[in-house]
């Protein structure tokens, strides 16, 4: 039996999961939150499935010590590669981003969609599989953007070299003429200002909004919302806490230095 007075946790390799956390906190402002960024092992997109299983399991076991009722995998790479293997192993409910958003995107009336994601997500074809479960005629173009996570973590999004890399990747995708493009890595919304210099902003789908709405509604259905809680937030990283605060600042103000939890 999950305790509805527990905390809600967010898990990512770094600052990307804040794009989900920020939206979720606005939907449920009274809950207590824990955020974990596995910066010691970032980027996850370059890891193998078995490496990702080991890393995610360590983070989940750490979160089990923090009185957590639900964990949002605010990381597409682990949602694609470890959710099925690990989902039933812990004392809390686990929510994966891709599987939680695929239906609403697939049934939004579009006929073709691009997916930008990490190498490990693209190699798993998780987006294409999940989207086609809900709309078998949807045309899906998947493309890895291997350098984007590092650009975000290092706060280099405005350098001319980064802009050139982003534009090159975007141009390649645009050759397919997709109606929309999913930002299938939670770090990528940090790059929306650059992307929208070269393509209309409304072309890009940030799944974090759908993910936050899905989890809120599921937790309501399961009776897991805590109406009496007073909002709090704790941040943990496995390394580089100062760098985390600095990279996050484009998007989210982390008010106190995250605690380093060396798993
Ligand atoms: N932000 C993560 C994702 O959504 C992981 C990025 C990485 O560490 O490669 O896939």
PDB file of C-alpha atoms and ligand atoms in Angstrom:
ATOM      1  CA  UNK A   1       0.000   0.000   0.000  1.00  0.00           C
ATOM      2  CA  UNK A   2       1.542   3.318  -1.105  1.00  0.00           C
ATOM      3  CA  UNK A   3       1.407   6.128   1.481  1.00  0.00           C
ATOM      4  CA  UNK A   4      -0.212   9.225  -0.040  1.00  0.00           C
ATOM      5  CA  UNK A   5       1.771  11.374   2.365  1.00  0.00           C
ATOM      6  CA  UNK A   6       5.007  10.348   0.647  1.00  0.00           C
ATOM      7  CA  UNK A   7       6.989  12.602  -1.671  1.00  0.00           C
ATOM      8  CA  UNK A   8       6.964  12.752  -5.452  1.00  0.00           C
ATOM      9  CA  UNK A   9      10.367  12.212  -7.051  1.00  0.00           C
ATOM     10  CA  UNK A  10      11.826  13.174 -10.415  1.00  0.00           C
ATOM     11  CA  UNK A  11      14.736  11.332 -11.946  1.00  0.00           C
ATOM     12  CA  UNK A  12      17.017  12.310 -14.821  1.00  0.00           C
ATOM     13  CA  UNK A  13      20.690  12.227 -15.764  1.00  0.00           C
ATOM     14  CA  UNK A  14      20.924  15.959 -15.061  1.00  0.00           C
ATOM     15  CA  UNK A  15      18.938  19.175 -15.499  1.00  0.00           C
ATOM     16  CA  UNK A  16      16.591  17.854 -18.206  1.00  0.00           C
ATOM     17  CA  UNK A  17      14.003  16.527 -15.761  1.00  0.00           C
ATOM     18  CA  UNK A  18      13.421  20.052 -14.493  1.00  0.00           C
ATOM     19  CA  UNK A  19      11.383  20.678 -17.644  1.00  0.00           C
ATOM     20  CA  UNK A  20       8.917  18.130 -16.249  1.00  0.00           C
ATOM     21  CA  UNK A  21       9.295  19.107 -12.597  1.00  0.00           C
ATOM     22  CA  UNK A  22       8.523  22.753 -13.345  1.00  0.00           C
ATOM     23  CA  UNK A  23       5.222  21.874 -15.052  1.00  0.00           C
ATOM     24  CA  UNK A  24       4.221  19.257 -12.502  1.00  0.00           C
ATOM     25  CA  UNK A  25       4.823  21.529  -9.520  1.00  0.00           C
ATOM     26  CA  UNK A  26       2.472  24.092 -11.030  1.00  0.00           C
ATOM     27  CA  UNK A  27      -0.255  21.435 -11.302  1.00  0.00           C
ATOM     28  CA  UNK A  28       0.246  20.172  -7.740  1.00  0.00           C
ATOM     29  CA  UNK A  29       1.827  23.046  -5.809  1.00  0.00           C
ATOM     30  CA  UNK A  30       1.260  21.590  -2.352  1.00  0.00           C
ATOM     31  CA  UNK A  31       3.125  18.305  -2.704  1.00  0.00           C
ATOM     32  CA  UNK A  32       6.631  17.615  -1.381  1.00  0.00           C
ATOM     33  CA  UNK A  33       9.252  16.878  -4.007  1.00  0.00           C
ATOM     34  CA  UNK A  34      12.597  15.162  -4.438  1.00  0.00           C
ATOM     35  CA  UNK A  35      14.726  15.628  -7.559  1.00  0.00           C
ATOM     36  CA  UNK A  36      17.667  13.413  -8.504  1.00  0.00           C
ATOM     37  CA  UNK A  37      20.148  14.268 -11.279  1.00  0.00           C
ATOM     38  CA  UNK A  38      22.701  11.551 -12.012  1.00  0.00           C
ATOM     39  CA  UNK A  39      25.377  13.920 -13.272  1.00  0.00           C
ATOM     40  CA  UNK A  40      28.218  11.537 -12.454  1.00  0.00           C
ATOM     41  CA  UNK A  41      26.907   9.222 -15.176  1.00  0.00           C
ATOM     42  CA  UNK A  42      25.604  11.776 -17.673  1.00  0.00           C
ATOM     43  CA  UNK A  43      24.982  11.550 -20.585  1.00  0.00           C
ATOM     44  CA  UNK A  44      22.698   8.533 -20.362  1.00  0.00           C
ATOM     45  CA  UNK A  45      22.128   8.606 -24.113  1.00  0.00           C
ATOM     46  CA  UNK A  46      25.561   7.113 -24.749  1.00  0.00           C
ATOM     47  CA  UNK A  47      25.039   4.173 -22.345  1.00  0.00           C
ATOM     48  CA  UNK A  48      23.928   0.615 -23.105  1.00  0.00           C
ATOM     49  CA  UNK A  49      20.665  -0.857 -21.877  1.00  0.00           C
ATOM     50  CA  UNK A  50      22.407  -3.001 -19.247  1.00  0.00           C
ATOM     51  CA  UNK A  51      24.408  -0.013 -17.972  1.00  0.00           C
ATOM     52  CA  UNK A  52      21.212   2.032 -17.744  1.00  0.00           C
ATOM     53  CA  UNK A  53      19.466  -0.711 -15.762  1.00  0.00           C
ATOM     54  CA  UNK A  54      22.256  -0.717 -13.167  1.00  0.00           C
ATOM     55  CA  UNK A  55      22.282   3.095 -12.906  1.00  0.00           C
ATOM     56  CA  UNK A  56      18.511   3.512 -12.658  1.00  0.00           C
ATOM     57  CA  UNK A  57      18.250   0.732 -10.079  1.00  0.00           C
ATOM     58  CA  UNK A  58      20.772   2.534  -7.846  1.00  0.00           C
ATOM     59  CA  UNK A  59      18.810   5.778  -8.103  1.00  0.00           C
ATOM     60  CA  UNK A  60      15.496   4.034  -7.397  1.00  0.00           C
ATOM     61  CA  UNK A  61      16.995   2.299  -4.348  1.00  0.00           C
ATOM     62  CA  UNK A  62      18.247   5.678  -3.110  1.00  0.00           C
ATOM     63  CA  UNK A  63      14.781   7.177  -3.626  1.00  0.00           C
ATOM     64  CA  UNK A  64      13.274   4.312  -1.617  1.00  0.00           C
ATOM     65  CA  UNK A  65      15.105   5.738   1.410  1.00  0.00           C
ATOM     66  CA  UNK A  66      13.398   9.131   0.954  1.00  0.00           C
ATOM     67  CA  UNK A  67       9.753   8.248   1.673  1.00  0.00           C
ATOM     68  CA  UNK A  68       8.697   8.546  -1.960  1.00  0.00           C
ATOM     69  CA  UNK A  69       5.223   7.563  -3.235  1.00  0.00           C
ATOM     70  CA  UNK A  70       5.826   8.066  -6.965  1.00  0.00           C
ATOM     71  CA  UNK A  71       8.807   8.524  -9.267  1.00  0.00           C
ATOM     72  CA  UNK A  72       8.488  10.318 -12.569  1.00  0.00           C
ATOM     73  CA  UNK A  73      11.127   9.078 -14.994  1.00  0.00           C
ATOM     74  CA  UNK A  74      11.696  12.545 -16.400  1.00  0.00           C
ATOM     75  CA  UNK A  75      14.179  10.937 -18.736  1.00  0.00           C
ATOM     76  CA  UNK A  76      13.233   9.448 -22.087  1.00  0.00           C
ATOM     77  CA  UNK A  77      16.393   7.347 -22.276  1.00  0.00           C
ATOM     78  CA  UNK A  78      15.599   5.336 -19.143  1.00  0.00           C
ATOM     79  CA  UNK A  79      11.870   5.255 -19.940  1.00  0.00           C
ATOM     80  CA  UNK A  80      12.813   3.623 -23.247  1.00  0.00           C
ATOM     81  CA  UNK A  81      15.419   1.240 -21.905  1.00  0.00           C
ATOM     82  CA  UNK A  82      14.693   0.257 -18.304  1.00  0.00           C
ATOM     83  CA  UNK A  83      11.065   0.936 -17.385  1.00  0.00           C
ATOM     84  CA  UNK A  84       9.762  -2.515 -18.350  1.00  0.00           C
ATOM     85  CA  UNK A  85      12.611  -4.252 -16.524  1.00  0.00           C
ATOM     86  CA  UNK A  86      12.397  -2.279 -13.286  1.00  0.00           C
ATOM     87  CA  UNK A  87       8.846  -0.952 -12.938  1.00  0.00           C
ATOM     88  CA  UNK A  88       7.620  -3.462 -10.336  1.00  0.00           C
ATOM     89  CA  UNK A  89      10.706  -3.630  -8.136  1.00  0.00           C
ATOM     90  CA  UNK A  90      10.125  -0.763  -5.714  1.00  0.00           C
ATOM     91  CA  UNK A  91       7.836   0.513  -2.983  1.00  0.00           C
ATOM     92  CA  UNK A  92       6.587   3.423  -5.119  1.00  0.00           C
ATOM     93  CA  UNK A  93       4.723   3.860  -8.389  1.00  0.00           C
ATOM     94  CA  UNK A  94       7.013   4.449 -11.391  1.00  0.00           C
ATOM     95  CA  UNK A  95       5.893   6.620 -14.325  1.00  0.00           C
ATOM     96  CA  UNK A  96       7.817   6.643 -17.648  1.00  0.00           C
ATOM     97  CA  UNK A  97       7.592   9.742 -19.860  1.00  0.00           C
ATOM     98  CA  UNK A  98       7.343   8.139 -23.317  1.00  0.00           C
ATOM     99  CA  UNK A  99       4.669   5.561 -22.503  1.00  0.00           C
ATOM    100  CA  UNK A 100       2.640   8.164 -20.586  1.00  0.00           C
ATOM    101  CA  UNK A 101       2.503  10.662 -23.478  1.00  0.00           C
ATOM    102  CA  UNK A 102       2.360   8.519 -26.601  1.00  0.00           C
ATOM    103  CA  UNK A 103      -1.431   8.222 -26.761  1.00  0.00           C
ATOM    104  CA  UNK A 104      -2.217  11.925 -26.606  1.00  0.00           C
ATOM    105  CA  UNK A 105       0.441  12.767 -29.201  1.00  0.00           C
ATOM    106  CA  UNK A 106      -0.463   9.877 -31.547  1.00  0.00           C
ATOM    107  CA  UNK A 107      -4.148  10.762 -31.447  1.00  0.00           C
ATOM    108  CA  UNK A 108      -3.718  14.520 -31.841  1.00  0.00           C
ATOM    109  CA  UNK A 109      -4.702  14.412 -35.516  1.00  0.00           C
ATOM    110  CA  UNK A 110      -1.225  14.621 -37.041  1.00  0.00           C
ATOM    111  CA  UNK A 111      -0.179  12.289 -39.854  1.00  0.00           C
ATOM    112  CA  UNK A 112       3.597  12.549 -39.527  1.00  0.00           C
ATOM    113  CA  UNK A 113       5.968  13.347 -36.691  1.00  0.00           C
ATOM    114  CA  UNK A 114       9.698  13.622 -36.161  1.00  0.00           C
ATOM    115  CA  UNK A 115      11.383  12.532 -32.942  1.00  0.00           C
ATOM    116  CA  UNK A 116      14.603  14.087 -31.690  1.00  0.00           C
ATOM    117  CA  UNK A 117      16.146  12.031 -28.878  1.00  0.00           C
ATOM    118  CA  UNK A 118      19.371  10.543 -27.534  1.00  0.00           C
ATOM    119  CA  UNK A 119      21.112   7.647 -29.286  1.00  0.00           C
ATOM    120  CA  UNK A 120      19.892   5.138 -26.665  1.00  0.00           C
ATOM    121  CA  UNK A 121      16.273   6.281 -27.079  1.00  0.00           C
ATOM    122  CA  UNK A 122      16.427   6.265 -30.879  1.00  0.00           C
ATOM    123  CA  UNK A 123      18.108   2.830 -30.970  1.00  0.00           C
ATOM    124  CA  UNK A 124      15.301   1.414 -28.805  1.00  0.00           C
ATOM    125  CA  UNK A 125      12.624   2.745 -31.233  1.00  0.00           C
ATOM    126  CA  UNK A 126      10.476   3.292 -28.144  1.00  0.00           C
ATOM    127  CA  UNK A 127       8.774   6.375 -29.592  1.00  0.00           C
ATOM    128  CA  UNK A 128       7.882   4.766 -32.853  1.00  0.00           C
ATOM    129  CA  UNK A 129       6.590   1.599 -31.097  1.00  0.00           C
ATOM    130  CA  UNK A 130       4.541   3.494 -28.521  1.00  0.00           C
ATOM    131  CA  UNK A 131       3.104   6.030 -30.987  1.00  0.00           C
ATOM    132  CA  UNK A 132       2.108   3.312 -33.453  1.00  0.00           C
ATOM    133  CA  UNK A 133       0.307   1.380 -30.710  1.00  0.00           C
ATOM    134  CA  UNK A 134      -2.165   4.273 -30.646  1.00  0.00           C
ATOM    135  CA  UNK A 135      -2.088   5.267 -34.333  1.00  0.00           C
ATOM    136  CA  UNK A 136      -0.713   2.613 -36.653  1.00  0.00           C
ATOM    137  CA  UNK A 137      -0.761   4.888 -39.733  1.00  0.00           C
ATOM    138  CA  UNK A 138       1.317   7.658 -38.150  1.00  0.00           C
ATOM    139  CA  UNK A 139       4.557   8.268 -40.055  1.00  0.00           C
ATOM    140  CA  UNK A 140       7.402   8.552 -37.522  1.00  0.00           C
ATOM    141  CA  UNK A 141      10.906   9.857 -38.325  1.00  0.00           C
ATOM    142  CA  UNK A 142      13.398   9.179 -35.527  1.00  0.00           C
ATOM    143  CA  UNK A 143      16.714  11.025 -35.332  1.00  0.00           C
ATOM    144  CA  UNK A 144      19.423  11.067 -32.680  1.00  0.00           C
ATOM    145  CA  UNK A 145      20.996  14.371 -31.621  1.00  0.00           C
ATOM    146  CA  UNK A 146      24.048  13.049 -29.753  1.00  0.00           C
ATOM    147  CA  UNK A 147      25.569  16.431 -28.861  1.00  0.00           C
ATOM    148  CA  UNK A 148      22.558  18.319 -27.523  1.00  0.00           C
ATOM    149  CA  UNK A 149      22.599  17.051 -23.909  1.00  0.00           C
ATOM    150  CA  UNK A 150      26.189  18.152 -23.400  1.00  0.00           C
ATOM    151  CA  UNK A 151      25.387  21.570 -24.879  1.00  0.00           C
ATOM    152  CA  UNK A 152      22.613  22.006 -22.287  1.00  0.00           C
ATOM    153  CA  UNK A 153      24.581  20.633 -19.325  1.00  0.00           C
ATOM    154  CA  UNK A 154      27.486  22.943 -20.143  1.00  0.00           C
ATOM    155  CA  UNK A 155      25.206  25.926 -20.747  1.00  0.00           C
ATOM    156  CA  UNK A 156      26.632  26.367 -24.237  1.00  0.00           C
ATOM    157  CA  UNK A 157      23.344  26.793 -26.120  1.00  0.00           C
ATOM    158  CA  UNK A 158      24.162  30.282 -27.378  1.00  0.00           C
ATOM    159  CA  UNK A 159      27.638  29.579 -28.755  1.00  0.00           C
ATOM    160  CA  UNK A 160      27.905  29.767 -32.529  1.00  0.00           C
ATOM    161  CA  UNK A 161      29.281  26.215 -32.650  1.00  0.00           C
ATOM    162  CA  UNK A 162      26.252  24.853 -30.748  1.00  0.00           C
ATOM    163  CA  UNK A 163      23.815  26.787 -32.922  1.00  0.00           C
ATOM    164  CA  UNK A 164      25.457  25.301 -35.998  1.00  0.00           C
ATOM    165  CA  UNK A 165      25.178  21.736 -34.594  1.00  0.00           C
ATOM    166  CA  UNK A 166      21.513  22.242 -33.681  1.00  0.00           C
ATOM    167  CA  UNK A 167      20.693  23.749 -37.077  1.00  0.00           C
ATOM    168  CA  UNK A 168      22.425  20.896 -38.922  1.00  0.00           C
ATOM    169  CA  UNK A 169      20.422  18.284 -36.992  1.00  0.00           C
ATOM    170  CA  UNK A 170      17.218  20.212 -37.526  1.00  0.00           C
ATOM    171  CA  UNK A 171      17.840  20.647 -41.266  1.00  0.00           C
ATOM    172  CA  UNK A 172      18.306  16.897 -41.602  1.00  0.00           C
ATOM    173  CA  UNK A 173      14.978  16.230 -39.905  1.00  0.00           C
ATOM    174  CA  UNK A 174      13.175  18.922 -41.925  1.00  0.00           C
ATOM    175  CA  UNK A 175      14.065  17.068 -45.134  1.00  0.00           C
ATOM    176  CA  UNK A 176      11.389  14.533 -44.084  1.00  0.00           C
ATOM    177  CA  UNK A 177       8.806  17.344 -43.857  1.00  0.00           C
ATOM    178  CA  UNK A 178       7.223  16.194 -40.567  1.00  0.00           C
ATOM    179  CA  UNK A 179       4.155  18.091 -39.367  1.00  0.00           C
ATOM    180  CA  UNK A 180       5.521  18.247 -35.821  1.00  0.00           C
ATOM    181  CA  UNK A 181       8.745  17.282 -34.055  1.00  0.00           C
ATOM    182  CA  UNK A 182       8.765  15.711 -30.589  1.00  0.00           C
ATOM    183  CA  UNK A 183      11.536  16.892 -28.271  1.00  0.00           C
ATOM    184  CA  UNK A 184      12.091  13.322 -27.066  1.00  0.00           C
ATOM    185  CA  UNK A 185      14.745  14.141 -24.479  1.00  0.00           C
ATOM    186  CA  UNK A 186      13.904  16.288 -21.486  1.00  0.00           C
ATOM    187  CA  UNK A 187      17.026  18.386 -22.032  1.00  0.00           C
ATOM    188  CA  UNK A 188      15.885  19.590 -25.456  1.00  0.00           C
ATOM    189  CA  UNK A 189      13.264  22.158 -24.373  1.00  0.00           C
ATOM    190  CA  UNK A 190      16.257  24.178 -23.098  1.00  0.00           C
ATOM    191  CA  UNK A 191      17.081  24.656 -26.798  1.00  0.00           C
ATOM    192  CA  UNK A 192      13.660  25.853 -27.954  1.00  0.00           C
ATOM    193  CA  UNK A 193      14.815  29.433 -28.506  1.00  0.00           C
ATOM    194  CA  UNK A 194      17.533  28.235 -30.861  1.00  0.00           C
ATOM    195  CA  UNK A 195      15.292  25.717 -32.634  1.00  0.00           C
ATOM    196  CA  UNK A 196      12.584  28.302 -33.173  1.00  0.00           C
ATOM    197  CA  UNK A 197      15.025  30.571 -34.986  1.00  0.00           C
ATOM    198  CA  UNK A 198      14.986  28.032 -37.814  1.00  0.00           C
ATOM    199  CA  UNK A 199      11.472  26.494 -37.680  1.00  0.00           C
ATOM    200  CA  UNK A 200       8.121  27.670 -36.238  1.00  0.00           C
ATOM    201  CA  UNK A 201       8.000  27.287 -32.469  1.00  0.00           C
ATOM    202  CA  UNK A 202       4.656  25.492 -32.580  1.00  0.00           C
ATOM    203  CA  UNK A 203       6.213  22.761 -34.684  1.00  0.00           C
ATOM    204  CA  UNK A 204       7.922  21.376 -31.583  1.00  0.00           C
ATOM    205  CA  UNK A 205       6.127  19.153 -29.089  1.00  0.00           C
ATOM    206  CA  UNK A 206       7.461  19.204 -25.535  1.00  0.00           C
ATOM    207  CA  UNK A 207       5.963  16.020 -24.001  1.00  0.00           C
ATOM    208  CA  UNK A 208       6.539  17.243 -20.437  1.00  0.00           C
ATOM    209  CA  UNK A 209       3.163  18.999 -20.317  1.00  0.00           C
ATOM    210  CA  UNK A 210       1.306  15.822 -21.343  1.00  0.00           C
ATOM    211  CA  UNK A 211       3.403  13.770 -18.933  1.00  0.00           C
ATOM    212  CA  UNK A 212       2.634  16.052 -15.990  1.00  0.00           C
ATOM    213  CA  UNK A 213      -1.102  16.017 -16.793  1.00  0.00           C
ATOM    214  CA  UNK A 214      -1.146  12.225 -17.205  1.00  0.00           C
ATOM    215  CA  UNK A 215       0.584  11.564 -13.878  1.00  0.00           C
ATOM    216  CA  UNK A 216      -1.566  14.055 -11.986  1.00  0.00           C
ATOM    217  CA  UNK A 217      -4.725  12.431 -13.270  1.00  0.00           C
ATOM    218  CA  UNK A 218      -3.460   8.894 -12.585  1.00  0.00           C
ATOM    219  CA  UNK A 219      -2.433   9.824  -9.043  1.00  0.00           C
ATOM    220  CA  UNK A 220      -5.857  11.360  -8.484  1.00  0.00           C
ATOM    221  CA  UNK A 221      -7.499   8.148  -9.666  1.00  0.00           C
ATOM    222  CA  UNK A 222      -5.305   6.107  -7.331  1.00  0.00           C
ATOM    223  CA  UNK A 223      -6.024   8.380  -4.354  1.00  0.00           C
ATOM    224  CA  UNK A 224      -2.359   9.377  -4.109  1.00  0.00           C
ATOM    225  CA  UNK A 225      -2.779  13.148  -3.862  1.00  0.00           C
ATOM    226  CA  UNK A 226      -1.957  14.648  -0.475  1.00  0.00           C
ATOM    227  CA  UNK A 227      -4.256  17.609   0.136  1.00  0.00           C
ATOM    228  CA  UNK A 228      -2.665  18.415   3.496  1.00  0.00           C
ATOM    229  CA  UNK A 229       0.956  18.635   2.456  1.00  0.00           C
ATOM    230  CA  UNK A 230       2.989  21.843   2.551  1.00  0.00           C
ATOM    231  CA  UNK A 231       5.225  22.229  -0.460  1.00  0.00           C
ATOM    232  CA  UNK A 232       8.913  21.404  -0.118  1.00  0.00           C
ATOM    233  CA  UNK A 233      11.676  20.419  -2.507  1.00  0.00           C
ATOM    234  CA  UNK A 234      14.986  18.609  -2.063  1.00  0.00           C
ATOM    235  CA  UNK A 235      17.614  18.315  -4.773  1.00  0.00           C
ATOM    236  CA  UNK A 236      20.230  15.570  -5.022  1.00  0.00           C
ATOM    237  CA  UNK A 237      22.907  14.976  -7.633  1.00  0.00           C
ATOM    238  CA  UNK A 238      25.572  12.295  -7.891  1.00  0.00           C
ATOM    239  CA  UNK A 239      28.256  14.917  -8.765  1.00  0.00           C
ATOM    240  CA  UNK A 240      28.772  18.520  -9.894  1.00  0.00           C
ATOM    241  CA  UNK A 241      26.148  20.301  -7.791  1.00  0.00           C
ATOM    242  CA  UNK A 242      27.343  23.805  -8.700  1.00  0.00           C
ATOM    243  CA  UNK A 243      27.288  23.000 -12.407  1.00  0.00           C
ATOM    244  CA  UNK A 244      23.753  21.648 -11.975  1.00  0.00           C
ATOM    245  CA  UNK A 245      22.499  24.931 -10.498  1.00  0.00           C
ATOM    246  CA  UNK A 246      24.188  26.939 -13.224  1.00  0.00           C
ATOM    247  CA  UNK A 247      22.895  24.833 -16.164  1.00  0.00           C
ATOM    248  CA  UNK A 248      19.418  24.732 -14.613  1.00  0.00           C
ATOM    249  CA  UNK A 249      19.231  28.514 -14.242  1.00  0.00           C
ATOM    250  CA  UNK A 250      18.172  28.992 -17.883  1.00  0.00           C
ATOM    251  CA  UNK A 251      14.969  27.236 -16.937  1.00  0.00           C
ATOM    252  CA  UNK A 252      14.569  26.852 -13.185  1.00  0.00           C
ATOM    253  CA  UNK A 253      15.973  28.532 -10.108  1.00  0.00           C
ATOM    254  CA  UNK A 254      17.397  25.891  -7.761  1.00  0.00           C
ATOM    255  CA  UNK A 255      17.534  27.876  -4.532  1.00  0.00           C
ATOM    256  CA  UNK A 256      19.896  25.787  -2.434  1.00  0.00           C
ATOM    257  CA  UNK A 257      22.896  23.788  -3.553  1.00  0.00           C
ATOM    258  CA  UNK A 258      21.887  20.151  -4.224  1.00  0.00           C
ATOM    259  CA  UNK A 259      23.226  17.530  -1.833  1.00  0.00           C
ATOM    260  CA  UNK A 260      25.774  15.215  -3.413  1.00  0.00           C
ATOM    261  CA  UNK A 261      24.626  11.618  -2.995  1.00  0.00           C
ATOM    262  CA  UNK A 262      27.406   9.384  -4.203  1.00  0.00           C
ATOM    263  CA  UNK A 263      25.577   6.195  -5.021  1.00  0.00           C
TER     264      UNK A 263
HETATM  265  N1  LIG B   1      17.226  13.887 -20.332  1.00  0.00           N
HETATM  266  C1  LIG B   1      17.358  12.517 -20.661  1.00  0.00           C
HETATM  267  C2  LIG B   1      16.362  12.053 -21.671  1.00  0.00           C
HETATM  268  O1  LIG B   1      15.256  12.541 -21.672  1.00  0.00           O
HETATM  269  C3  LIG B   1      18.740  11.928 -20.695  1.00  0.00           C
HETATM  270  C4  LIG B   1      19.745  12.632 -21.513  1.00  0.00           C
HETATM  271  C5  LIG B   1      21.138  12.030 -21.417  1.00  0.00           C
HETATM  272  O2  LIG B   1      21.681  11.994 -20.315  1.00  0.00           O
HETATM  273  O3  LIG B   1      21.653  11.595 -22.447  1.00  0.00           O
HETATM  274  O4  LIG B   1      16.632  11.177 -22.447  1.00  0.00           O
END
